[in-house]
Tab-separated table of C-alpha atoms in Angstrom:
chain	number	residue	atom	x	y	z
A	1	MET	CA	28.325	-12.479	-18.596
A	2	SER	CA	29.938	-9.557	-19.729
A	3	ASN	CA	28.535	-9.812	-23.107
A	4	THR	CA	24.887	-9.622	-22.007
A	5	ARG	CA	22.742	-6.720	-23.667
A	6	ILE	CA	21.789	-3.548	-21.789
A	7	GLU	CA	18.530	-4.526	-20.748
A	8	THR	CA	19.873	-7.479	-18.827
A	9	LYS	CA	22.997	-5.420	-17.439
A	10	CYS	CA	20.166	-2.942	-15.914
A	11	LEU	CA	18.953	-5.679	-13.872
A	12	HIS	CA	21.868	-7.739	-12.835
A	13	ALA	CA	25.375	-5.822	-13.440
A	14	GLY	CA	26.803	-4.482	-10.051
A	15	TYR	CA	25.394	-6.807	-7.593
A	16	SER	CA	25.251	-10.871	-7.471
A	17	PRO	CA	23.949	-12.372	-4.456
A	18	SER	CA	25.257	-15.433	-3.244
A	19	LYS	CA	23.302	-18.411	-1.582
A	20	GLY	CA	21.054	-16.979	0.968
A	21	GLU	CA	21.825	-13.418	0.186
A	22	PRO	CA	18.790	-10.976	-0.683
A	23	CYS	CA	18.134	-10.501	-4.309
A	24	ALA	CA	17.320	-7.074	-3.819
A	25	LEU	CA	20.535	-4.821	-3.612
A	26	PRO	CA	20.902	-3.964	0.203
A	27	ILE	CA	21.154	-0.645	1.684
A	28	TYR	CA	24.418	-0.398	3.752
A	29	GLN	CA	23.287	2.482	5.766
A	30	SER	CA	26.260	2.972	8.029
A	31	THR	CA	28.969	5.592	8.130
A	32	THR	CA	31.753	3.207	9.323
A	33	PHE	CA	32.842	-0.270	8.942
A	34	LYS	CA	34.612	-2.558	11.824
A	35	TYR	CA	38.044	-4.119	11.575
A	36	ASP	CA	39.672	-6.496	14.154
A	37	THR	CA	43.194	-4.881	13.851
A	38	THR	CA	45.041	-1.550	13.688
A	39	ASP	CA	46.947	-2.720	10.667
A	40	GLU	CA	43.814	-3.925	8.700
A	41	MET	CA	42.607	-0.345	8.953
A	42	GLY	CA	46.024	1.144	8.279
A	43	GLN	CA	46.388	-0.923	4.997
A	44	LEU	CA	42.882	0.535	3.732
A	45	PHE	CA	44.232	4.172	4.612
A	46	ASP	CA	47.563	3.481	2.550
A	47	LEU	CA	45.346	2.188	-0.548
A	48	LYS	CA	47.182	-1.138	-0.239
A	49	ALA	CA	44.071	-3.093	0.524
A	50	ASP	CA	40.381	-3.273	-0.560
A	51	GLY	CA	37.549	-2.764	1.813
A	52	TYR	CA	35.296	-0.265	3.476
A	53	PHE	CA	36.031	2.012	6.368
A	54	TYR	CA	33.995	5.055	5.727
A	55	THR	CA	31.201	6.045	3.599
A	56	ARG	CA	32.659	9.124	2.313
A	57	LEU	CA	35.252	7.373	0.373
A	58	ALA	CA	33.385	3.913	-0.393
A	59	ASN	CA	30.215	1.837	0.326
A	60	PRO	CA	28.942	-1.453	-0.910
A	61	THR	CA	25.397	-0.017	-2.011
A	62	ASN	CA	27.157	2.861	-3.641
A	63	ASP	CA	29.745	0.662	-5.461
A	64	ALA	CA	27.400	-1.803	-6.445
A	65	VAL	CA	25.248	1.027	-8.487
A	66	ALA	CA	28.483	2.543	-9.825
A	67	ALA	CA	29.703	-0.648	-11.106
A	68	LYS	CA	26.445	-1.236	-12.976
A	69	ILE	CA	26.605	2.074	-14.380
A	70	ALA	CA	30.166	1.409	-15.453
A	71	ALA	CA	28.898	-1.713	-17.193
A	72	LEU	CA	26.095	0.070	-18.985
A	73	GLU	CA	28.501	2.507	-20.416
A	74	GLY	CA	31.094	0.072	-21.234
A	75	GLY	CA	33.763	1.785	-18.803
A	76	VAL	CA	36.235	0.243	-16.427
A	77	ALA	CA	35.280	2.214	-13.325
A	78	ALA	CA	32.781	4.609	-11.994
A	79	ILE	CA	32.328	6.726	-8.867
A	80	LEU	CA	28.856	8.243	-8.030
A	81	THR	CA	28.457	11.723	-6.630
A	82	SER	CA	25.762	13.615	-4.737
A	83	SER	CA	24.611	15.385	-7.855
A	84	GLY	CA	25.251	15.639	-11.694
A	85	GLN	CA	26.775	19.135	-11.114
A	86	ALA	CA	29.297	17.216	-8.750
A	87	ALA	CA	30.084	14.801	-11.234
A	88	ASN	CA	31.098	17.601	-13.828
A	89	PHE	CA	33.009	19.208	-11.320
A	90	TYR	CA	35.071	16.290	-10.171
A	91	ALA	CA	35.468	15.287	-13.679
A	92	ILE	CA	37.165	18.266	-14.674
A	93	PHE	CA	38.898	19.095	-11.148
A	94	ASN	CA	40.189	15.512	-11.190
A	95	ILE	CA	42.783	16.595	-14.088
A	96	CYS	CA	42.883	20.412	-13.734
A	97	GLU	CA	44.179	22.920	-11.296
A	98	ALA	CA	44.942	26.562	-11.016
A	99	GLY	CA	46.700	27.814	-14.310
A	100	ASP	CA	44.899	25.239	-16.385
A	101	HIS	CA	42.388	25.655	-19.120
A	102	VAL	CA	39.476	23.732	-20.556
A	103	VAL	CA	37.706	24.026	-23.836
A	104	SER	CA	33.947	23.198	-23.933
A	105	ALA	CA	31.033	23.271	-26.239
A	106	SER	CA	28.931	26.251	-25.707
A	107	THR	CA	25.680	24.655	-26.088
A	108	ILE	CA	25.427	23.031	-22.616
A	109	TYR	CA	23.155	23.057	-19.432
A	110	GLY	CA	23.187	26.451	-17.676
A	111	GLY	CA	24.472	25.166	-14.555
A	112	THR	CA	27.335	23.642	-16.057
A	113	PHE	CA	27.894	26.722	-18.159
A	114	ASN	CA	28.238	28.683	-14.874
A	115	LEU	CA	30.627	26.235	-13.443
A	116	LEU	CA	33.043	26.393	-16.196
A	117	ALA	CA	32.604	30.101	-16.887
A	118	VAL	CA	32.416	31.594	-13.367
A	119	THR	CA	33.145	29.084	-10.420
A	120	LEU	CA	35.976	27.399	-12.110
A	121	LYS	CA	37.662	30.721	-13.013
A	122	LYS	CA	37.671	31.594	-9.392
A	123	LEU	CA	39.778	28.288	-8.878
A	124	GLY	CA	42.055	29.603	-11.594
A	125	ILE	CA	40.940	27.360	-14.267
A	126	ASP	CA	39.853	29.154	-17.512
A	127	CYS	CA	37.458	28.028	-20.113
A	128	THR	CA	37.050	28.723	-23.796
A	129	PHE	CA	33.619	28.058	-25.170
A	130	VAL	CA	33.335	26.952	-28.847
A	131	ASP	CA	30.030	26.513	-31.196
A	132	THR	CA	29.225	22.963	-30.901
A	133	ASP	CA	28.714	23.046	-34.779
A	134	ALA	CA	32.170	24.596	-35.185
A	135	SER	CA	34.587	23.287	-37.766
A	136	PRO	CA	37.714	20.986	-36.586
A	137	GLU	CA	39.721	24.160	-37.571
A	138	GLU	CA	37.660	26.287	-35.264
A	139	ILE	CA	37.820	24.106	-32.429
A	140	ALA	CA	41.469	23.566	-32.838
A	141	ALA	CA	41.784	27.268	-32.512
A	142	ALA	CA	40.410	27.148	-28.967
A	143	PHE	CA	43.300	25.010	-27.448
A	144	LYS	CA	46.103	26.625	-25.442
A	145	PRO	CA	49.211	25.081	-24.257
A	146	ASN	CA	47.878	24.641	-20.842
A	147	THR	CA	44.578	23.188	-22.170
A	148	LYS	CA	43.781	19.880	-20.083
A	149	ALA	CA	40.376	18.656	-21.095
A	150	VAL	CA	37.517	19.146	-23.554
A	151	PHE	CA	33.793	19.197	-22.313
A	152	ALA	CA	30.514	18.608	-24.128
A	153	GLU	CA	26.959	16.963	-23.976
A	154	THR	CA	25.699	14.435	-26.269
A	155	ILE	CA	22.390	16.192	-26.346
A	156	ALA	CA	22.650	19.603	-25.185
A	157	ASN	CA	20.145	20.794	-22.625
A	158	PRO	CA	17.776	22.474	-23.435
A	159	ALA	CA	18.992	23.612	-26.948
A	160	LEU	CA	18.982	19.654	-27.769
A	161	VAL	CA	22.029	20.367	-30.203
A	162	VAL	CA	23.473	16.705	-30.975
A	163	LEU	CA	27.296	16.404	-30.386
A	164	ASP	CA	29.531	15.177	-33.137
A	165	ILE	CA	31.464	12.868	-30.728
A	166	GLU	CA	33.986	11.838	-33.317
A	167	LYS	CA	34.807	15.610	-34.482
A	168	PHE	CA	35.523	16.716	-30.696
A	169	ALA	CA	37.175	13.518	-29.621
A	170	LYS	CA	39.687	13.927	-32.659
A	171	ALA	CA	40.347	17.673	-31.677
A	172	ALA	CA	40.931	16.582	-28.258
A	173	HIS	CA	43.422	14.038	-28.913
A	174	ASP	CA	45.273	15.763	-31.357
A	175	HIS	CA	45.901	18.079	-28.445
A	176	GLU	CA	46.611	15.119	-26.071
A	177	VAL	CA	43.827	15.760	-23.699
A	178	PRO	CA	40.849	13.631	-23.037
A	179	LEU	CA	37.012	14.434	-24.126
A	180	ILE	CA	34.714	14.501	-21.283
A	181	VAL	CA	31.005	13.910	-22.601
A	182	ASP	CA	27.809	14.511	-20.324
A	183	ASN	CA	25.618	11.841	-21.483
A	184	THR	CA	22.502	12.339	-19.338
A	185	PHE	CA	19.915	13.076	-22.010
A	186	ALA	CA	20.726	10.015	-24.365
A	187	THR	CA	21.854	7.674	-21.478
A	188	PRO	CA	23.831	4.535	-22.386
A	189	VAL	CA	20.510	3.021	-23.747
A	190	ASN	CA	20.601	5.149	-26.706
A	191	CYS	CA	24.210	6.412	-26.961
A	192	ARG	CA	27.628	4.920	-25.748
A	193	PRO	CA	29.909	7.752	-26.123
A	194	PHE	CA	33.086	5.587	-25.595
A	195	GLU	CA	32.666	3.648	-28.655
A	196	TRP	CA	33.102	7.159	-30.573
A	197	GLY	CA	36.140	8.111	-28.992
A	198	ALA	CA	34.987	9.846	-25.457
A	199	ASP	CA	37.260	9.152	-22.624
A	200	ILE	CA	35.185	9.921	-19.660
A	201	VAL	CA	31.262	10.062	-19.397
A	202	THR	CA	29.244	11.960	-16.712
A	203	HIS	CA	25.682	11.782	-15.936
A	204	SER	CA	23.217	13.623	-13.799
A	205	THR	CA	21.696	10.378	-12.409
A	206	THR	CA	18.676	12.625	-11.244
A	207	LYS	CA	17.214	12.479	-14.552
A	208	TYR	CA	16.393	9.371	-16.643
A	209	MET	CA	18.492	7.135	-14.641
A	210	ASP	CA	16.494	7.757	-11.563
A	211	GLY	CA	13.297	8.384	-13.376
A	212	HIS	CA	10.978	9.125	-10.598
A	213	GLY	CA	12.277	12.326	-9.114
A	214	LEU	CA	13.184	10.322	-6.097
A	215	GLN	CA	16.869	11.204	-5.583
A	216	VAL	CA	19.586	13.771	-6.725
A	217	GLY	CA	22.778	12.097	-7.782
A	218	GLY	CA	25.811	11.830	-10.282
A	219	ALA	CA	28.136	9.617	-11.954
A	220	ILE	CA	31.584	9.731	-13.514
A	221	ILE	CA	32.621	6.683	-15.776
A	222	ASP	CA	36.196	6.374	-17.185
A	223	SER	CA	36.820	4.252	-20.479
A	224	GLY	CA	40.274	3.330	-19.349
A	225	ASN	CA	41.457	4.294	-22.913
A	226	PHE	CA	43.231	7.687	-22.280
A	227	ASP	CA	47.131	7.111	-21.685
A	228	TRP	CA	47.768	9.487	-18.795
A	229	ASP	CA	51.326	8.221	-18.768
A	230	ALA	CA	51.730	9.224	-22.637
A	231	TYR	CA	51.264	12.886	-21.324
A	232	GLY	CA	52.575	12.816	-17.795
A	233	ASN	CA	53.844	16.232	-18.123
A	234	LYS	CA	50.267	17.438	-18.230
A	235	PHE	CA	48.584	15.199	-16.053
A	236	HIS	CA	51.110	15.000	-13.029
A	237	GLY	CA	48.450	14.491	-10.517
A	238	LEU	CA	48.010	10.917	-11.866
A	239	THR	CA	51.617	10.318	-13.048
A	240	THR	CA	53.723	11.492	-10.124
A	241	PRO	CA	53.829	10.619	-6.370
A	242	ASP	CA	50.898	11.954	-4.408
A	243	GLU	CA	52.385	13.032	-1.247
A	244	SER	CA	48.872	12.741	0.511
A	245	TYR	CA	48.984	9.279	-0.001
A	246	HIS	CA	52.597	8.510	0.801
A	247	GLY	CA	54.052	9.086	-2.518
A	248	ILE	CA	51.544	6.678	-4.490
A	249	ILE	CA	51.646	6.996	-8.164
A	250	TYR	CA	47.913	6.441	-9.467
A	251	THR	CA	48.838	5.002	-12.999
A	252	LYS	CA	51.473	2.748	-11.526
A	253	GLN	CA	49.476	1.227	-8.857
A	254	PHE	CA	45.977	1.260	-10.365
A	255	GLY	CA	46.438	1.121	-14.212
A	256	LYS	CA	43.027	1.746	-15.903
A	257	ALA	CA	41.414	2.678	-12.640
A	258	ALA	CA	43.835	5.414	-11.821
A	259	TYR	CA	41.418	8.455	-12.687
A	260	ILE	CA	38.613	6.955	-10.791
A	261	THR	CA	40.663	5.996	-7.842
A	262	LYS	CA	42.385	9.473	-7.678
A	263	ALA	CA	38.950	10.807	-7.813
A	264	THR	CA	37.733	8.894	-4.860
A	265	SER	CA	40.842	9.018	-2.613
A	266	GLN	CA	41.545	12.877	-3.133
A	267	LEU	CA	38.539	14.591	-4.329
A	268	MET	CA	35.886	12.721	-2.250
A	269	ARG	CA	38.184	12.656	0.612
A	270	ASP	CA	38.595	16.274	0.707
A	271	LEU	CA	35.322	17.585	-0.748
A	272	GLY	CA	32.866	14.972	0.141
A	273	ALA	CA	30.106	15.163	-2.357
A	274	ILE	CA	28.853	11.634	-1.665
A	275	PRO	CA	25.312	10.311	-2.289
A	276	SER	CA	23.680	8.360	0.392
A	277	PRO	CA	23.497	4.759	0.240
A	278	ASN	CA	19.810	4.837	0.426
A	279	ASN	CA	19.660	7.621	-2.337
A	280	CYS	CA	21.733	4.819	-4.450
A	281	PHE	CA	19.461	2.385	-3.799
A	282	LEU	CA	16.622	4.373	-5.144
A	283	LEU	CA	18.865	4.947	-8.009
A	284	ASN	CA	19.193	1.261	-8.709
A	285	ILE	CA	15.514	0.697	-8.557
A	286	GLY	CA	15.303	3.386	-11.617
A	287	LEU	CA	18.062	1.673	-13.638
A	288	GLU	CA	16.444	-1.584	-13.552
A	289	THR	CA	13.563	-0.153	-15.851
A	290	LEU	CA	15.599	2.328	-17.647
A	291	PRO	CA	15.491	0.744	-21.265
A	292	LEU	CA	11.531	0.098	-21.130
A	293	ARG	CA	11.048	3.742	-19.986
A	294	ILE	CA	13.696	5.262	-22.439
A	295	GLU	CA	11.642	3.475	-25.407
A	296	ARG	CA	8.279	4.929	-24.165
A	297	HIS	CA	9.806	8.383	-23.606
A	298	CYS	CA	11.396	8.454	-27.139
A	299	TYR	CA	7.895	7.094	-28.769
A	300	ASN	CA	6.149	9.885	-26.887
A	301	ALA	CA	8.532	12.762	-27.844
A	302	GLN	CA	8.342	11.500	-31.561
A	303	ILE	CA	4.780	11.785	-31.687
A	304	VAL	CA	4.401	15.175	-29.758
A	305	ALA	CA	7.249	16.689	-31.778
A	306	GLU	CA	5.437	15.777	-34.985
A	307	TYR	CA	2.164	17.147	-33.590
A	308	LEU	CA	3.995	20.451	-32.361
A	309	ASN	CA	5.658	20.680	-35.929
A	310	ALA	CA	2.469	20.685	-37.688
A	311	HIS	CA	0.731	23.270	-35.366
A	312	GLU	CA	-0.194	26.552	-36.551
A	313	LYS	CA	1.016	28.423	-33.337
A	314	VAL	CA	4.513	26.840	-33.288
A	315	SER	CA	7.274	28.468	-35.168
A	316	LYS	CA	10.067	25.892	-34.576
A	317	VAL	CA	10.453	22.502	-32.927
A	318	ASN	CA	13.864	21.298	-31.895
A	319	PHE	CA	14.143	17.524	-31.910
A	320	ALA	CA	16.435	15.281	-33.824
A	321	GLY	CA	13.953	12.689	-34.422
A	322	LEU	CA	12.328	14.887	-36.990
A	323	PRO	CA	13.828	14.502	-40.605
A	324	THR	CA	13.834	18.207	-41.008
A	325	ASP	CA	15.915	18.818	-37.876
A	326	LYS	CA	19.294	20.235	-38.337
A	327	TYR	CA	20.816	17.141	-36.302
A	328	TYR	CA	18.847	14.581	-37.766
A	329	ASP	CA	21.590	12.911	-39.747
A	330	LEU	CA	23.990	13.053	-36.540
A	331	ALA	CA	21.390	11.441	-34.416
A	332	GLN	CA	20.947	8.687	-36.782
A	333	LYS	CA	24.564	8.092	-36.589
A	334	TYR	CA	25.147	8.162	-32.983
A	335	MET	CA	21.613	7.257	-31.540
A	336	PRO	CA	19.671	5.360	-34.194
A	337	ASN	CA	17.066	4.125	-31.839
A	338	GLY	CA	16.076	7.487	-30.731
A	339	THR	CA	17.606	10.521	-28.824
A	340	CYS	CA	15.649	11.402	-25.783
A	341	GLY	CA	12.277	12.317	-24.311
A	342	VAL	CA	12.815	15.984	-24.545
A	343	ILE	CA	11.783	18.613	-26.962
A	344	SER	CA	12.153	22.328	-27.084
A	345	PHE	CA	10.059	24.524	-29.245
A	346	GLU	CA	9.118	28.292	-29.783
A	347	LEU	CA	5.645	29.719	-30.159
A	348	LYS	CA	5.098	32.600	-32.706
A	349	GLY	CA	4.150	34.925	-29.873
A	350	GLY	CA	7.275	34.820	-28.309
A	351	ARG	CA	8.087	35.128	-24.508
A	352	ASP	CA	4.698	36.160	-23.758
A	353	ALA	CA	2.836	33.482	-25.555
A	354	SER	CA	5.136	31.018	-23.926
A	355	VAL	CA	4.495	32.050	-20.432
A	356	ARG	CA	0.511	31.947	-21.416
A	357	PHE	CA	0.768	28.410	-22.612
A	358	MET	CA	2.853	27.057	-19.760
A	359	ASP	CA	0.556	28.630	-17.195
A	360	SER	CA	-2.536	26.784	-18.873
A	361	LEU	CA	-1.189	23.392	-18.876
A	362	GLU	CA	-3.086	20.919	-16.594
A	363	LEU	CA	-1.174	17.572	-16.916
A	364	ALA	CA	2.260	18.775	-17.416
A	365	ASN	CA	4.184	19.988	-14.361
A	366	ILE	CA	6.008	23.312	-14.322
A	367	CYS	CA	9.206	22.633	-12.584
A	368	THR	CA	13.197	22.507	-12.812
A	369	HIS	CA	13.222	18.726	-13.342
A	370	VAL	CA	13.601	17.123	-16.540
A	371	ALA	CA	13.658	13.540	-17.792
A	372	ALA	CA	11.395	11.831	-15.238
A	373	SER	CA	8.161	9.766	-15.737
A	374	LYS	CA	5.786	12.479	-15.582
A	375	THR	CA	5.473	15.221	-18.325
A	376	MET	CA	7.480	18.411	-17.265
A	377	VAL	CA	7.751	21.973	-18.944
A	378	LEU	CA	10.244	24.723	-18.124
A	379	HIS	CA	11.035	28.377	-19.655
A	380	PRO	CA	14.961	28.036	-19.527
A	381	ALA	CA	15.290	31.875	-20.099
A	382	SER	CA	13.348	32.397	-17.023
A	383	HIS	CA	14.517	29.460	-14.805
A	384	THR	CA	17.599	27.512	-15.530
A	385	HIS	CA	19.530	29.995	-17.671
A	386	ARG	CA	18.163	33.093	-15.781
A	387	GLN	CA	21.456	34.154	-14.758
A	388	MET	CA	22.668	34.625	-18.412
A	389	ASN	CA	22.336	37.945	-20.468
A	390	ASP	CA	20.934	37.951	-23.929
A	391	ALA	CA	24.267	37.363	-25.718
A	392	GLN	CA	24.820	34.164	-23.595
A	393	LEU	CA	21.432	32.947	-23.946
A	394	ALA	CA	22.195	33.200	-27.717
A	395	GLU	CA	25.357	31.431	-27.391
A	396	ALA	CA	23.714	28.798	-25.307
A	397	GLY	CA	21.262	28.185	-27.959
A	398	VAL	CA	18.294	29.629	-25.879
A	399	SER	CA	15.994	31.893	-27.174
A	400	PRO	CA	13.971	34.342	-24.880
A	401	GLY	CA	10.704	32.341	-26.033
A	402	LEU	CA	12.124	28.786	-25.977
A	403	ILE	CA	10.191	26.092	-24.001
A	404	ARG	CA	11.528	22.798	-22.791
A	405	LEU	CA	9.084	20.077	-22.667
A	406	SER	CA	10.189	16.671	-21.099
A	407	LEU	CA	7.864	13.893	-22.192
A	408	GLY	CA	6.938	11.597	-19.657
A	409	ILE	CA	5.329	8.177	-20.069
A	410	GLU	CA	1.910	8.764	-19.810
A	411	HIS	CA	-0.220	7.868	-22.618
A	412	VAL	CA	0.598	10.351	-25.591
A	413	ASP	CA	-3.246	11.260	-26.526
A	414	ASP	CA	-3.567	12.638	-23.109
A	415	ILE	CA	-0.167	14.593	-23.467
A	416	ILE	CA	-1.403	16.069	-26.666
A	417	ALA	CA	-4.958	16.863	-25.440
A	418	ASP	CA	-3.216	19.030	-22.563
A	419	LEU	CA	-0.992	20.676	-25.107
A	420	ASP	CA	-3.856	21.240	-27.523
A	421	GLN	CA	-5.838	22.961	-24.673
A	422	ALA	CA	-2.841	25.176	-23.590
A	423	LEU	CA	-2.024	26.180	-27.013
A	424	LYS	CA	-5.497	27.648	-27.551
A	425	ASN	CA	-4.768	29.985	-24.879
A	426	ALA	CA	-1.364	31.082	-26.092
């Protein structure tokens, strides 16, 4: 039933029990799996047979959830990682090495900015950041002969800039490289980047996909659309023999699954950022209710955004669901059913007023988490983006007084009552 709607896929994709098997996805909480002969195990190590032998590389629980997320995004294959940061790192490092270059939108999550600007640079991979609103010509000017990928977020965290996916996809493809898009905030319920030209999608499954703050995880999904062989001189890791696996050429042996197979058999083998089967089980529980929760998150966010936008103490609200928002038209194009449950806004009193407001909240939790069932609030300049200087904060779309508000699924009147009493103290 591949043509089912996303609500049905959230419940049924990835795991189909046979007669007498449990309806709920089982937890295969085991490091290892038994075989009867030496040759059977050897075939697995040579990537000549399918099966499970060590959970660092593959596990039935993990694989079922990965298959579900691939189905939700419309991809050919997926891999789960121990965090969203690990997913973004693997997604880039799977096709980049020392001496390579990445182009990235500048308005992205602070941790990912540091990954690209600092950590990957230590590995010899440079990054050029471009304004997400840059013209095609300005984006094109950022490319170099050694550019291997373009990275962006569908909805930037926390600036809430909406990505023009087609514009960035065209720039990437004109320069013969894939577009990698982090779709954490929108989720496949509200946005399907592959349908607009993206090649690889990542997620922090810690956020809306989990929904309950129970597990930290990430995912990488491959569309199967990028022709690695056509640009084999750039992506030799996929198109030339891998001596660590007896000369396997991933694109020849695994076709459209080449990218994910390489990420599993090389990066997960050597770096091991795996999620536990129990975490994947918890993630699957969250996925089953994802469409219902996203609908409520978006409803609450719309009402609260309208309330804040009309409040005398609020100087600015960033939320693409508001017709006055700069990104309203892009959101209507790529996410007509809603963007996400996250709002960012500024108070007229600046940083000091923001701190007083947050410290006065009673229902909302001050925490680093976002996109969960409970309402949460954060001051990015003091928290997630604390390592950035003022210039970098400005480039990332984060002002000193910016507040990130993640609307939960509580009754919206209770949320507004909490905001109202806190604003009186701001």
